[in-house]
Tab-separated table of C-alpha atoms in Angstrom:
chain	number	residue	atom	x	y	z
A	1	MET	CA	127.182	-158.038	153.660
A	2	PHE	CA	125.693	-156.708	150.423
A	3	PRO	CA	127.197	-153.256	150.504
A	4	VAL	CA	130.527	-154.983	151.117
A	5	LEU	CA	129.991	-157.379	148.214
A	6	GLN	CA	129.194	-154.440	146.000
A	7	GLU	CA	132.269	-152.570	147.133
A	8	VAL	CA	134.528	-155.600	146.682
A	9	THR	CA	133.083	-156.294	143.242
A	10	LEU	CA	133.724	-152.716	142.237
A	11	HIS	CA	137.298	-152.749	143.502
A	12	LEU	CA	138.086	-156.140	142.037
A	13	SER	CA	136.642	-155.011	138.710
A	14	GLU	CA	138.963	-152.021	138.742
A	15	GLY	CA	141.828	-154.389	139.462
A	16	PHE	CA	140.663	-156.645	136.684
A	17	ILE	CA	140.689	-153.762	134.223
A	18	THR	CA	144.387	-153.351	134.984
A	19	THR	CA	144.853	-157.114	134.605
A	20	PHE	CA	143.053	-157.029	131.284
A	21	ARG	CA	145.096	-154.070	130.069
A	22	ILE	CA	148.336	-155.899	130.798
A	23	PHE	CA	146.961	-158.958	129.050
A	24	ILE	CA	145.689	-157.336	125.885
A	25	ILE	CA	148.576	-154.914	125.337
A	26	THR	CA	151.118	-157.683	125.927
A	27	LEU	CA	149.318	-159.953	123.497
A	28	LEU	CA	148.955	-157.358	120.756
A	29	LEU	CA	152.569	-156.203	120.919
A	30	SER	CA	154.338	-159.486	121.599
A	31	LEU	CA	152.821	-161.332	118.627
A	32	PRO	CA	154.384	-159.141	115.923
A	33	LEU	CA	157.570	-158.692	117.960
A	34	GLY	CA	157.724	-162.465	118.348
A	35	LEU	CA	157.512	-162.897	114.580
A	36	ILE	CA	160.375	-160.423	114.110
A	37	ILE	CA	162.461	-162.316	116.679
A	38	THR	CA	161.677	-165.523	114.780
A	39	PHE	CA	163.096	-164.036	111.584
A	40	GLY	CA	166.184	-163.046	113.541
A	41	SER	CA	166.728	-166.461	115.050
A	42	MET	CA	166.168	-168.147	111.674
A	43	SER	CA	168.417	-165.683	109.849
A	44	LYS	CA	171.140	-167.095	107.640
A	45	PHE	CA	173.388	-164.324	108.959
A	46	LYS	CA	174.878	-166.377	111.782
A	47	PRO	CA	175.952	-163.601	114.205
A	48	LEU	CA	172.406	-162.243	114.252
A	49	SER	CA	170.908	-165.648	114.781
A	50	TYR	CA	173.325	-166.372	117.671
A	51	ILE	CA	172.591	-163.049	119.347
A	52	ILE	CA	168.849	-163.608	119.072
A	53	LYS	CA	169.125	-167.179	120.335
A	54	THR	CA	171.145	-166.054	123.349
A	55	PHE	CA	168.586	-163.358	124.002
A	56	VAL	CA	165.735	-165.862	123.862
A	57	TRP	CA	167.672	-168.181	126.170
A	58	ILE	CA	168.129	-165.401	128.776
A	59	ILE	CA	164.511	-164.282	128.605
A	60	ARG	CA	163.098	-167.794	128.797
A	61	GLY	CA	165.686	-168.933	131.308
A	62	THR	CA	164.981	-166.335	134.007
A	63	PRO	CA	161.783	-165.648	135.938
A	64	LEU	CA	159.388	-163.084	134.537
A	65	MET	CA	159.147	-161.670	138.054
A	66	LEU	CA	162.870	-160.923	138.032
A	67	GLN	CA	162.552	-159.286	134.626
A	68	VAL	CA	159.738	-157.042	135.828
A	69	ILE	CA	161.818	-155.952	138.827
A	70	ILE	CA	164.904	-155.294	136.718
A	71	VAL	CA	163.033	-153.277	134.110
A	72	PHE	CA	161.474	-151.136	136.816
A	73	TYR	CA	164.442	-150.583	139.143
A	74	GLY	CA	167.372	-151.245	136.813
A	75	PRO	CA	167.521	-148.034	134.781
A	76	GLY	CA	167.313	-145.844	137.893
A	77	LEU	CA	169.831	-147.762	139.969
A	78	LEU	CA	172.261	-148.492	137.154
A	79	TRP	CA	172.186	-145.263	135.182
A	80	GLN	CA	170.329	-142.810	137.439
A	81	LEU	CA	167.509	-142.506	134.921
A	82	PRO	CA	164.201	-141.097	136.153
A	83	ALA	CA	161.726	-143.758	137.247
A	84	MET	CA	159.294	-144.874	134.607
A	85	ALA	CA	155.604	-145.459	135.183
A	86	ARG	CA	155.078	-148.812	136.920
A	87	MET	CA	152.624	-149.966	134.308
A	88	ASN	CA	155.098	-149.246	131.523
A	89	ALA	CA	157.770	-151.292	133.253
A	90	VAL	CA	155.354	-154.197	133.522
A	91	LEU	CA	154.379	-153.917	129.864
A	92	ILE	CA	157.974	-153.741	128.636
A	93	ALA	CA	158.970	-156.828	130.627
A	94	PHE	CA	155.851	-158.746	129.622
A	95	VAL	CA	156.043	-157.898	125.923
A	96	ILE	CA	159.690	-158.928	125.701
A	97	ASN	CA	159.121	-162.099	127.692
A	98	TYR	CA	156.098	-163.227	125.728
A	99	ALA	CA	157.643	-162.263	122.399
A	100	ALA	CA	160.525	-164.630	123.215
A	101	TYR	CA	158.126	-167.502	123.890
A	102	PHE	CA	155.976	-166.709	120.860
A	103	SER	CA	159.059	-166.539	118.645
A	104	GLU	CA	159.898	-170.138	119.476
A	105	ILE	CA	156.338	-171.210	118.728
A	106	PHE	CA	156.443	-169.362	115.396
A	107	ARG	CA	159.794	-170.928	114.573
A	108	GLY	CA	158.405	-174.394	115.205
A	109	GLY	CA	155.410	-173.557	113.027
A	110	ILE	CA	157.477	-172.168	110.180
A	111	GLU	CA	159.899	-175.083	110.222
A	112	SER	CA	157.014	-177.545	110.098
A	113	ILE	CA	155.804	-176.246	106.728
A	114	PRO	CA	157.015	-178.621	104.003
A	115	LYS	CA	159.754	-177.324	101.710
A	116	GLY	CA	157.500	-178.131	98.759
A	117	GLN	CA	155.215	-175.237	99.647
A	118	TYR	CA	158.078	-172.772	99.238
A	119	GLU	CA	159.260	-174.449	96.059
A	120	ALA	CA	155.781	-174.480	94.550
A	121	GLY	CA	155.460	-170.765	95.223
A	122	GLN	CA	158.904	-170.146	93.831
A	123	VAL	CA	158.374	-171.950	90.521
A	124	LEU	CA	155.095	-170.058	90.163
A	125	GLY	CA	157.114	-166.854	90.074
A	126	MET	CA	156.230	-165.587	93.545
A	127	THR	CA	158.654	-163.397	95.444
A	128	LYS	CA	159.980	-164.588	98.786
A	129	ALA	CA	157.638	-162.180	100.565
A	130	GLN	CA	154.651	-163.391	98.547
A	131	VAL	CA	155.473	-166.999	99.323
A	132	PHE	CA	155.689	-166.188	103.016
A	133	PHE	CA	152.640	-163.974	103.357
A	134	LYS	CA	150.331	-165.588	100.776
A	135	VAL	CA	151.243	-169.234	101.164
A	136	VAL	CA	153.152	-170.041	104.330
A	137	LEU	CA	151.962	-167.656	107.033
A	138	PHE	CA	148.375	-168.821	107.087
A	139	GLN	CA	149.455	-172.435	107.409
A	140	VAL	CA	151.803	-171.435	110.217
A	141	ILE	CA	148.970	-169.671	112.044
A	142	LYS	CA	146.820	-172.755	111.818
A	143	ARG	CA	149.602	-174.876	113.259
A	144	VAL	CA	150.522	-172.511	116.091
A	145	VAL	CA	147.045	-171.803	117.424
A	146	PRO	CA	147.030	-174.731	119.886
A	147	PRO	CA	150.448	-174.041	121.480
A	148	MET	CA	149.741	-170.312	121.303
A	149	GLY	CA	146.509	-170.904	123.197
A	150	ASN	CA	148.508	-172.455	125.998
A	151	GLU	CA	150.736	-169.404	126.279
A	152	ILE	CA	147.786	-167.037	126.103
A	153	ILE	CA	146.049	-168.768	129.002
A	154	THR	CA	149.313	-168.638	130.955
A	155	LEU	CA	149.574	-164.930	130.214
A	156	VAL	CA	146.175	-164.348	131.837
A	157	LYS	CA	147.559	-165.621	135.118
A	158	ASP	CA	151.062	-164.198	134.731
A	159	THR	CA	149.580	-160.704	134.806
A	160	SER	CA	149.384	-161.162	138.591
A	161	LEU	CA	153.177	-160.759	138.700
A	162	ALA	CA	152.631	-157.042	138.144
A	163	ARG	CA	151.858	-156.687	141.840
A	164	ILE	CA	155.556	-157.216	142.606
A	165	ILE	CA	156.101	-153.569	141.674
A	166	SER	CA	152.761	-152.512	143.141
A	167	VAL	CA	150.693	-152.266	140.000
A	168	PRO	CA	147.188	-152.706	141.411
A	169	GLU	CA	146.011	-155.660	139.398
A	170	ILE	CA	143.202	-157.813	140.727
A	171	ILE	CA	145.176	-160.044	143.127
A	172	MET	CA	146.797	-157.069	144.779
A	173	VAL	CA	143.364	-155.523	145.326
A	174	ALA	CA	142.023	-158.783	146.753
A	175	GLN	CA	145.020	-159.239	149.014
A	176	ASP	CA	144.460	-155.789	150.477
A	177	TYR	CA	141.187	-157.141	151.871
A	178	VAL	CA	143.048	-159.995	153.510
A	179	SER	CA	145.636	-157.828	155.188
A	180	GLY	CA	143.420	-154.767	155.780
A	181	GLN	CA	140.066	-156.266	156.745
A	182	ALA	CA	140.838	-159.933	157.405
A	183	LEU	CA	138.477	-160.997	154.625
A	184	ILE	CA	139.512	-164.160	152.760
A	185	TRP	CA	136.651	-164.487	150.283
A	186	PRO	CA	137.725	-161.621	148.002
A	187	LEU	CA	140.707	-163.808	147.115
A	188	PHE	CA	138.416	-166.620	145.980
A	189	TYR	CA	136.284	-164.062	144.255
A	190	SER	CA	139.307	-162.813	142.312
A	191	GLY	CA	139.950	-166.414	141.254
A	192	LEU	CA	136.483	-166.410	139.748
A	193	PHE	CA	137.434	-163.492	137.519
A	194	TYR	CA	140.367	-165.506	136.159
A	195	LEU	CA	138.220	-168.570	135.633
A	196	VAL	CA	135.575	-166.698	133.705
A	197	PHE	CA	138.129	-164.852	131.624
A	198	SER	CA	140.189	-167.924	130.755
A	199	GLY	CA	136.943	-169.769	130.081
A	200	ILE	CA	135.952	-167.156	127.508
A	201	LEU	CA	139.418	-167.338	125.960
A	202	THR	CA	139.245	-171.121	125.789
A	203	ILE	CA	135.974	-170.868	123.905
A	204	LEU	CA	137.397	-168.230	121.546
A	205	LEU	CA	140.513	-170.309	120.896
A	206	GLY	CA	138.437	-173.407	120.283
A	207	TYR	CA	136.287	-171.459	117.868
A	208	THR	CA	139.390	-170.176	116.052
A	209	GLU	CA	140.800	-173.687	115.768
A	210	LYS	CA	137.520	-174.919	114.398
A	211	LYS	CA	137.348	-172.080	111.863
A	212	LEU	CA	140.855	-172.894	110.678
A	213	ASN	CA	139.952	-176.539	110.352
A	214	TYR	CA	138.180	-176.043	107.037
A	215	TYR	CA	141.188	-177.686	105.455
A	216	ARG	CA	143.665	-180.357	106.450
A	217	GLY	CA	147.366	-180.237	105.815
B	1	MET	CA	165.773	-172.380	67.271
B	2	ALA	CA	165.884	-174.555	70.357
B	3	ILE	CA	163.310	-173.544	72.948
B	4	LEU	CA	165.591	-174.859	75.672
B	5	LYS	CA	169.273	-175.573	75.536
B	6	ILE	CA	171.269	-177.047	78.380
B	7	GLU	CA	175.021	-176.861	78.164
B	8	ASN	CA	177.353	-178.982	80.260
B	9	LEU	CA	175.460	-178.779	83.538
B	10	HIS	CA	177.334	-179.915	86.650
B	11	LYS	CA	176.030	-180.187	90.164
B	12	SER	CA	177.500	-181.674	93.338
B	13	PHE	CA	176.074	-182.061	96.792
B	14	GLY	CA	179.078	-182.079	99.082
B	15	LYS	CA	181.457	-184.638	97.570
B	16	THR	CA	178.781	-186.431	95.599
B	17	GLU	CA	178.685	-185.346	91.996
B	18	VAL	CA	175.106	-185.756	90.862
B	19	LEU	CA	175.275	-184.116	87.456
B	20	CYS	CA	178.524	-184.648	85.589
B	21	GLY	CA	178.050	-182.583	82.472
B	22	VAL	CA	174.585	-182.808	80.976
B	23	SER	CA	173.822	-181.181	77.641
B	24	PHE	CA	170.755	-181.363	75.445
B	25	GLU	CA	168.429	-179.222	73.391
B	26	ILE	CA	164.718	-179.407	72.894
B	27	GLU	CA	162.548	-177.886	70.228
B	28	LYS	CA	159.123	-176.369	70.545
B	29	GLY	CA	156.475	-179.093	70.748
B	30	ASP	CA	158.916	-181.769	71.876
B	31	VAL	CA	157.776	-184.201	74.502
B	32	VAL	CA	160.893	-185.574	76.132
B	33	SER	CA	160.832	-188.304	78.744
B	34	ILE	CA	163.799	-188.699	81.036
B	35	LEU	CA	164.329	-192.214	82.324
B	36	GLY	CA	166.945	-193.638	84.617
B	37	SER	CA	167.349	-195.379	87.922
B	38	SER	CA	167.125	-193.583	91.253
B	39	GLY	CA	170.171	-191.431	91.882
B	40	SER	CA	170.964	-190.989	88.198
B	41	GLY	CA	170.405	-187.229	88.503
B	42	LYS	CA	167.034	-186.831	86.786
B	43	THR	CA	165.352	-184.859	89.522
B	44	THR	CA	168.439	-182.759	90.206
B	45	LEU	CA	168.573	-181.884	86.519
B	46	LEU	CA	164.983	-180.673	86.655
B	47	ARG	CA	165.617	-178.741	89.839
B	48	CYS	CA	168.652	-177.008	88.355
B	49	ILE	CA	166.778	-176.024	85.219
B	50	ASN	CA	163.956	-174.646	87.370
B	51	PHE	CA	166.344	-172.739	89.655
B	52	LEU	CA	165.385	-174.723	92.743
B	53	ASP	CA	169.015	-175.821	92.941
B	54	ARG	CA	171.899	-173.851	91.516
B	55	ALA	CA	174.132	-175.725	89.065
B	56	ASP	CA	177.870	-175.486	89.796
B	57	ALA	CA	178.815	-175.214	86.153
B	58	GLY	CA	177.079	-174.945	82.825
B	59	LYS	CA	174.657	-172.731	80.972
B	60	ILE	CA	170.953	-172.679	80.245
B	61	TYR	CA	169.428	-170.944	77.257
B	62	VAL	CA	165.781	-170.265	76.534
B	63	GLU	CA	165.074	-169.447	72.893
B	64	ASP	CA	168.782	-168.727	72.390
B	65	LYS	CA	168.857	-166.292	75.281
B	66	GLU	CA	171.199	-167.164	78.106
B	67	VAL	CA	169.142	-167.369	81.324
B	68	PHE	CA	171.759	-169.053	83.467
B	69	ASN	CA	175.505	-169.131	83.458
B	70	ALA	CA	177.187	-170.679	86.472
B	71	LYS	CA	180.259	-168.495	85.918
B	72	LEU	CA	178.195	-165.341	86.310
B	73	SER	CA	176.519	-166.806	89.311
B	74	ASN	CA	175.265	-163.595	90.856
B	75	LEU	CA	171.761	-163.693	89.485
B	76	SER	CA	169.463	-161.356	91.365
B	77	ALA	CA	166.298	-162.705	92.936
B	78	LYS	CA	164.398	-160.686	90.358
B	79	ASP	CA	166.225	-162.290	87.415
B	80	ILE	CA	165.700	-165.743	88.835
B	81	ARG	CA	161.998	-165.081	89.182
B	82	LYS	CA	161.778	-163.814	85.636
B	83	ASN	CA	163.626	-166.849	84.326
B	84	GLN	CA	161.561	-169.241	86.370
B	85	LEU	CA	158.457	-168.015	84.621
B	86	ASN	CA	159.726	-169.538	81.371
B	87	PHE	CA	159.029	-172.920	82.880
B	88	GLY	CA	156.323	-174.711	84.770
B	89	LEU	CA	157.022	-177.551	87.160
B	90	VAL	CA	154.670	-180.256	88.347
B	91	PHE	CA	155.918	-181.902	91.521
B	92	GLN	CA	155.789	-185.505	92.578
B	93	GLN	CA	154.007	-184.475	95.787
B	94	PHE	CA	151.649	-181.976	94.054
B	95	ASN	CA	152.457	-179.238	96.588
B	96	LEU	CA	149.086	-177.559	96.264
B	97	PHE	CA	148.377	-174.762	98.722
B	98	PRO	CA	146.048	-176.447	101.217
B	99	GLN	CA	144.317	-173.306	102.466
B	100	TYR	CA	143.114	-172.256	99.015
B	101	ASN	CA	140.379	-173.900	97.024
B	102	VAL	CA	141.047	-175.419	93.617
B	103	LEU	CA	140.283	-172.262	91.643
B	104	ASP	CA	142.380	-170.061	93.925
B	105	ASN	CA	145.285	-172.477	93.712
B	106	VAL	CA	145.288	-171.946	89.961
B	107	THR	CA	144.683	-168.179	89.984
B	108	ILE	CA	146.865	-167.056	92.882
B	109	ALA	CA	150.137	-166.816	90.980
B	110	PRO	CA	148.735	-165.155	87.825
B	111	LYS	CA	146.868	-162.661	90.008
B	112	LEU	CA	149.965	-161.748	91.984
B	113	LEU	CA	151.890	-161.414	88.758
B	114	ALA	CA	149.221	-159.252	87.147
B	115	LYS	CA	149.418	-156.807	90.029
B	116	GLU	CA	152.926	-155.925	88.908
B	117	SER	CA	151.866	-154.839	85.451
B	118	SER	CA	151.205	-151.180	84.771
B	119	GLU	CA	147.856	-151.990	83.226
B	120	TYR	CA	146.536	-153.590	86.394
B	121	LYS	CA	145.367	-150.411	88.101
B	122	ARG	CA	143.319	-149.322	85.134
B	123	ASN	CA	141.784	-152.674	84.181
B	124	LYS	CA	141.736	-154.441	87.510
B	125	LYS	CA	138.360	-156.046	87.070
B	126	GLU	CA	138.874	-157.087	83.499
B	127	ILE	CA	142.281	-158.615	84.160
B	128	THR	CA	141.046	-160.533	87.178
B	129	GLU	CA	138.094	-161.875	85.223
B	130	LYS	CA	140.349	-162.953	82.405
B	131	ILE	CA	142.615	-164.824	84.798
B	132	GLU	CA	139.632	-166.600	86.312
B	133	GLU	CA	138.186	-167.469	82.930
B	134	ASN	CA	141.489	-168.923	81.871
B	135	ALA	CA	141.816	-170.904	85.105
B	136	LYS	CA	138.330	-172.334	84.704
B	137	ALA	CA	139.088	-173.338	81.135
B	138	LEU	CA	142.267	-175.090	82.258
B	139	LEU	CA	140.464	-176.888	85.047
B	140	GLU	CA	137.852	-177.994	82.594
B	141	ARG	CA	140.588	-179.355	80.396
B	142	VAL	CA	141.868	-181.518	83.230
B	143	GLY	CA	138.317	-182.580	84.052
B	144	LEU	CA	137.819	-180.712	87.322
B	145	SER	CA	135.084	-178.208	86.508
B	146	ALA	CA	132.943	-179.670	89.258
B	147	LYS	CA	135.605	-179.144	91.915
B	148	LEU	CA	136.393	-175.442	91.598
B	149	LEU	CA	135.441	-174.610	95.156
B	150	ASN	CA	136.776	-177.745	96.819
B	151	TYR	CA	139.903	-177.728	98.936
B	152	PRO	CA	142.869	-179.939	98.053
B	153	CYS	CA	142.260	-182.160	101.096
B	154	GLU	CA	138.867	-183.043	99.647
B	155	LEU	CA	140.379	-184.377	96.422
B	156	SER	CA	141.991	-187.663	95.511
B	157	GLY	CA	145.712	-187.714	94.742
B	158	GLY	CA	145.007	-187.900	91.038
B	159	GLN	CA	142.692	-184.917	91.193
B	160	GLN	CA	145.227	-182.949	93.194
B	161	GLN	CA	147.875	-183.677	90.622
B	162	ARG	CA	145.550	-182.531	87.857
B	163	VAL	CA	144.984	-179.257	89.730
B	164	SER	CA	148.713	-178.796	89.980
B	165	ILE	CA	149.059	-179.329	86.236
B	166	ALA	CA	146.398	-176.672	85.635
B	167	ARG	CA	148.179	-174.408	88.101
B	168	ALA	CA	151.447	-174.728	86.210
B	169	LEU	CA	149.713	-174.158	82.854
B	170	ALA	CA	148.002	-171.006	84.117
B	171	LEU	CA	151.264	-169.099	83.778
B	172	ASN	CA	151.641	-170.185	80.177
B	173	PRO	CA	155.111	-171.701	80.518
B	174	LYS	CA	157.259	-172.262	77.462
B	175	VAL	CA	158.250	-175.665	78.776
B	176	LEU	CA	156.332	-177.727	81.299
B	177	PHE	CA	158.375	-180.065	83.478
B	178	PHE	CA	157.029	-183.058	85.364
B	179	ASP	CA	158.987	-184.587	88.230
B	180	GLU	CA	157.693	-188.149	88.521
B	181	PRO	CA	154.091	-186.942	88.378
B	182	THR	CA	152.573	-190.332	89.118
B	183	SER	CA	155.024	-191.731	91.678
B	184	ALA	CA	153.006	-190.579	94.681
B	185	LEU	CA	149.778	-191.996	93.304
B	186	ASP	CA	148.050	-195.331	93.655
B	187	PRO	CA	148.441	-197.343	90.454
B	188	GLU	CA	144.764	-196.990	89.579
B	189	LEU	CA	145.106	-193.189	89.674
B	190	THR	CA	148.147	-192.867	87.438
B	191	GLY	CA	146.013	-193.372	84.334
B	192	GLU	CA	144.147	-190.106	84.735
B	193	ILE	CA	147.399	-188.135	84.965
B	194	LEU	CA	148.891	-189.884	81.984
B	195	LYS	CA	145.735	-189.108	80.034
B	196	VAL	CA	146.053	-185.408	80.836
B	197	ILE	CA	149.711	-185.381	79.781
B	198	LYS	CA	148.849	-187.181	76.588
B	199	ASP	CA	146.161	-184.635	75.868
B	200	LEU	CA	148.677	-181.834	76.405
B	201	ALA	CA	151.085	-183.558	74.048
B	202	LEU	CA	148.416	-183.648	71.345
B	203	LYS	CA	148.008	-179.895	71.791
B	204	ASN	CA	151.705	-179.376	71.162
B	205	THR	CA	152.696	-178.457	74.695
B	206	THR	CA	156.453	-178.641	75.089
B	207	MET	CA	157.107	-181.006	77.973
B	208	VAL	CA	159.929	-182.722	79.805
B	209	ILE	CA	158.787	-185.641	81.912
B	210	VAL	CA	160.873	-187.460	84.483
B	211	THR	CA	159.090	-190.754	84.898
B	212	HIS	CA	159.335	-194.418	85.719
B	213	GLU	CA	156.419	-195.282	83.465
B	214	ILE	CA	158.380	-196.664	80.555
B	215	GLU	CA	155.375	-197.751	78.516
B	216	PHE	CA	153.847	-194.339	78.930
B	217	ALA	CA	157.093	-192.597	78.018
B	218	LYS	CA	157.243	-194.638	74.873
B	219	ASN	CA	153.663	-193.755	74.000
B	220	VAL	CA	153.622	-190.074	74.685
B	221	SER	CA	157.090	-188.786	73.913
B	222	ASN	CA	158.892	-188.221	70.681
B	223	ARG	CA	162.213	-188.479	72.419
B	224	ILE	CA	163.690	-190.369	75.349
B	225	ILE	CA	166.709	-189.422	77.381
B	226	PHE	CA	168.215	-192.161	79.505
B	227	MET	CA	170.333	-190.890	82.362
B	228	ASP	CA	172.909	-192.855	84.255
B	229	GLY	CA	175.434	-191.717	86.849
B	230	GLY	CA	174.834	-188.044	86.204
B	231	VAL	CA	175.264	-188.111	82.449
B	232	ILE	CA	173.037	-188.769	79.479
B	233	ALA	CA	173.719	-192.352	78.521
B	234	GLU	CA	171.370	-192.495	75.592
B	235	ASP	CA	169.205	-189.998	73.775
B	236	GLY	CA	166.903	-190.634	70.857
B	237	ALA	CA	163.513	-191.649	69.552
B	238	PRO	CA	161.565	-194.065	71.776
B	239	SER	CA	161.935	-196.805	69.220
B	240	GLU	CA	165.731	-196.524	69.405
B	241	VAL	CA	166.227	-196.048	73.147
B	242	ILE	CA	163.617	-198.458	74.434
B	243	ASP	CA	163.419	-201.077	71.727
B	244	ASN	CA	167.023	-201.069	70.552
B	245	PRO	CA	169.183	-199.657	73.308
B	246	LYS	CA	172.854	-199.415	72.448
B	247	ASN	CA	174.169	-198.432	75.840
B	248	GLU	CA	174.895	-201.287	78.271
B	249	ARG	CA	173.386	-199.439	81.217
B	250	THR	CA	170.196	-198.718	79.307
B	251	LYS	CA	169.945	-202.371	78.409
B	252	ALA	CA	170.439	-203.420	82.020
B	253	PHE	CA	167.882	-200.894	83.247
B	254	LEU	CA	165.282	-201.942	80.709
B	255	SER	CA	165.776	-205.654	81.221
B	256	LYS	CA	165.419	-205.211	84.964
B	257	PHE	CA	162.254	-203.263	84.327
B	258	ASN	CA	160.922	-205.948	82.023
B	259	GLU	CA	161.745	-208.617	84.565
B	260	LEU	CA	159.802	-206.777	87.247
B	261	ASN	CA	156.836	-206.482	84.959
B	262	GLY	CA	156.982	-210.113	83.997
B	263	ASN	CA	157.640	-209.448	80.326
């Protein structure tokens, strides 16, 4: 039993490293991209805003699994491009998908900041960029942490979709034990990894919220 | 030389004409109160002068220099910023920056502005210290020396409004505008704001105050402008406008006010 436990732990940990990589890279890239998409969708230049809104609608309106498959197989089948690394396909699909969701959260946050904040900055001679980065952005961050936390926890579990194009994340590794060795417990064990990880994230998010709570408003 | 001259300002929102040709001049050291019922265009006038709204027609001069001309409407963002710095504006809702403490609320704009000067790189420390000294002095003047490190949410409405007055003064505006500075406050807190404004008046600060506090306006200002329907209905010394109004609308407004106050 114990050598097996050790072996499973090792394999699942390797799978989890892949899971974690998808998670962290997606998070780090989709946050800034999401903010850029927000600017696009809030742009006063209507054509741009319509294009971005349609884009967000398509990305949010179709399954992430489908997007992963299309990014991986699409270029080869449509334009005979050489296949890209599986991991890259996953990351591209995930970053775009999460950026679309984040952009809507940012937009809600930005639109919830009272007009008076902008006007106060303006009459104090600040540039538009200064008003946004010195006055507004921080307040937006405070307001979006709770909904963002929701998405981040969802992202932890969405990483399992990578297995659809055979990226060996933790569930795929665990499932190999089911089909190869008729062992069910590695599946439960993999669930434990998710629980611990999302538990740590919940604590971190709670801590962040608390830190940002030094002021009201 | 008039410190501020407004010439024939017009402003409409959709089909509603809010300002229908407003002109006036103020001299350095003037304290002008603008009275009038809701919808008479007082706030819009202030917003147009402070470039928060763009007037449809008219001109604005500061010390005889044209800073706005609706006909040459393509002011660059840079010009607008430069012109805005002639004035300070205190809002009805304070609009302090909630994430910064009291001192930072007052220093943030001067610090950002200082960074643009060529001297900044050489005398960074000195300039920053000077800005902070000045901010502390201003906060002392409005009676908030003990609250430098507090956040706006920890202050009463009256204290917040006093911070916002200090914040506006920190940029050394030529004219300080107040948009109903006491309207968002409980009656027992309005006194402290009025005291600060009175103190500024004694120190010869040029101010334009949109207010509903008629008694206060009479006390603090050397001139009253009564607005009605987007035009100036009456303009003169407090003793003329308030005690001996000539315009029918002014009379009606004042008698309604007196009725409400049981006079």
